[in-house]
Amino acid sequence: SLGLTGKEFSFFEIVRKNISCHEDGVVKEDKAEYITEDDIELSKNIAKDVADIVEKNYTVDWAANPTKTADIARSIFMMLNLKYFKQINLEKRKQLVQPLLQLAKRHYSKIEG
């Protein structure tokens, strides 16, 4: 119902978990966790943007090449800074890059064409 591919949904889950955490980083036990429609849309948009960045910057063996990996990490961080600076604070934007990059390595180390 979100309109995401399986790969995009993985990114969505990472973003959703990171932006819906309480500010103090503690999730209260025995309480339901609710996510707003705005957070769902934000997570969905970021997931699609990350997938797009990886696909556009894809080169063979990028996941094993530190320079190419750094280029994609930088592109993800710049996208977060340019498009989502009002919705996500700087610290959370920084924290998102590595989990998203690790998922990108797992899902996009090879692109079937």
CSV table of C-alpha atoms in Angstrom, one decimal:
chain,number,residue,atom,x,y,z
A,1,SER,CA,0.0,0.0,0.0
A,2,LEU,CA,3.1,2.3,0.3
A,3,GLY,CA,4.0,1.9,-3.4
A,4,LEU,CA,7.6,0.9,-2.7
A,5,THR,CA,9.7,-1.9,-4.1
A,6,GLY,CA,11.2,-4.4,-1.7
A,7,LYS,CA,14.5,-2.6,-1.8
A,8,GLU,CA,12.9,0.8,-1.2
A,9,PHE,CA,10.8,-0.7,1.7
A,10,SER,CA,14.1,-1.7,3.4
A,11,PHE,CA,15.3,1.9,3.2
A,12,PHE,CA,11.8,3.0,4.4
A,13,GLU,CA,12.1,0.9,7.5
A,14,ILE,CA,15.5,2.3,8.4
A,15,VAL,CA,14.4,5.9,8.0
A,16,ARG,CA,11.1,5.3,9.9
A,17,LYS,CA,12.9,3.7,12.9
A,18,ASN,CA,15.4,6.5,13.0
A,19,ILE,CA,13.0,9.5,12.7
A,20,SER,CA,10.4,8.1,15.0
A,21,CYS,CA,12.7,7.5,18.0
A,22,HIS,CA,12.1,9.6,21.0
A,23,GLU,CA,14.5,12.5,21.4
A,24,ASP,CA,16.2,10.9,24.4
A,25,GLY,CA,16.6,7.7,22.5
A,26,VAL,CA,14.6,5.6,24.9
A,27,VAL,CA,11.5,3.8,23.7
A,28,LYS,CA,9.0,3.3,26.6
A,29,GLU,CA,8.0,-0.3,27.2
A,30,ASP,CA,4.3,-1.3,27.2
A,31,LYS,CA,3.4,1.7,25.1
A,32,ALA,CA,2.2,1.6,21.6
A,33,GLU,CA,4.4,3.4,19.1
A,34,TYR,CA,2.6,5.6,16.7
A,35,ILE,CA,3.9,7.0,13.5
A,36,THR,CA,2.4,10.0,11.9
A,37,GLU,CA,1.3,10.2,8.3
A,38,ASP,CA,3.9,12.9,7.8
A,39,ASP,CA,6.6,10.6,9.0
A,40,ILE,CA,5.4,7.8,6.7
A,41,GLU,CA,5.5,10.2,3.7
A,42,LEU,CA,8.9,11.5,4.7
A,43,SER,CA,10.3,8.0,5.1
A,44,LYS,CA,8.8,6.9,1.8
A,45,ASN,CA,10.3,9.9,0.0
A,46,ILE,CA,13.7,9.4,1.5
A,47,ALA,CA,13.6,5.7,0.6
A,48,LYS,CA,12.8,6.4,-3.0
A,49,ASP,CA,15.5,9.1,-3.1
A,50,VAL,CA,18.2,6.8,-1.7
A,51,ALA,CA,17.3,4.0,-4.2
A,52,ASP,CA,17.5,6.6,-7.0
A,53,ILE,CA,20.9,7.8,-5.8
A,54,VAL,CA,22.3,4.3,-5.7
A,55,GLU,CA,20.9,3.4,-9.1
A,56,LYS,CA,22.2,6.6,-10.8
A,57,ASN,CA,25.7,6.2,-9.2
A,58,TYR,CA,26.0,2.5,-9.7
A,59,THR,CA,29.2,1.1,-11.0
A,60,VAL,CA,30.4,-2.5,-11.1
A,61,ASP,CA,31.9,-3.5,-7.7
A,62,TRP,CA,31.0,-0.1,-6.1
A,63,ALA,CA,30.3,-1.8,-2.8
A,64,ALA,CA,33.9,-3.1,-2.6
A,65,ASN,CA,35.5,0.2,-3.8
A,66,PRO,CA,36.0,2.6,-0.9
A,67,THR,CA,36.1,5.6,-3.2
A,68,LYS,CA,32.8,4.7,-4.9
A,69,THR,CA,31.2,3.8,-1.5
A,70,ALA,CA,32.3,7.2,-0.1
A,71,ASP,CA,30.8,8.9,-3.2
A,72,ILE,CA,27.4,7.3,-2.6
A,73,ALA,CA,27.5,8.0,1.1
A,74,ARG,CA,28.3,11.6,0.3
A,75,SER,CA,25.4,11.8,-2.2
A,76,ILE,CA,23.0,10.3,0.4
A,77,PHE,CA,24.1,12.9,3.0
A,78,MET,CA,23.9,15.8,0.5
A,79,MET,CA,20.4,14.7,-0.5
A,80,LEU,CA,19.3,14.6,3.1
A,81,ASN,CA,20.8,18.0,3.7
A,82,LEU,CA,19.3,19.6,0.6
A,83,LYS,CA,15.8,18.1,0.7
A,84,TYR,CA,15.1,17.3,4.3
A,85,PHE,CA,17.0,19.8,6.5
A,86,LYS,CA,13.7,21.3,7.8
A,87,GLN,CA,12.2,17.9,8.7
A,88,ILE,CA,15.2,16.1,10.2
A,89,ASN,CA,17.8,17.6,12.5
A,90,LEU,CA,21.5,17.4,11.5
A,91,GLU,CA,22.4,14.7,14.0
A,92,LYS,CA,19.7,12.4,12.7
A,93,ARG,CA,20.7,13.1,9.1
A,94,LYS,CA,24.3,12.1,10.0
A,95,GLN,CA,23.0,8.9,11.8
A,96,LEU,CA,21.0,7.8,8.8
A,97,VAL,CA,23.8,7.7,6.3
A,98,GLN,CA,25.6,4.6,7.4
A,99,PRO,CA,22.6,2.3,7.9
A,100,LEU,CA,21.3,3.4,4.5
A,101,LEU,CA,24.7,2.8,2.9
A,102,GLN,CA,24.9,-0.7,4.5
A,103,LEU,CA,21.5,-1.6,3.1
A,104,ALA,CA,22.5,-0.2,-0.3
A,105,LYS,CA,25.6,-2.4,-0.3
A,106,ARG,CA,23.4,-5.4,0.5
A,107,HIS,CA,20.7,-4.7,-2.0
A,108,TYR,CA,22.5,-3.0,-4.8
A,109,SER,CA,26.0,-4.6,-4.9
A,110,LYS,CA,24.8,-5.9,-8.3
A,111,ILE,CA,21.9,-4.6,-10.4
A,112,GLU,CA,20.3,-7.0,-12.7
A,113,GLY,CA,19.7,-5.5,-16.0
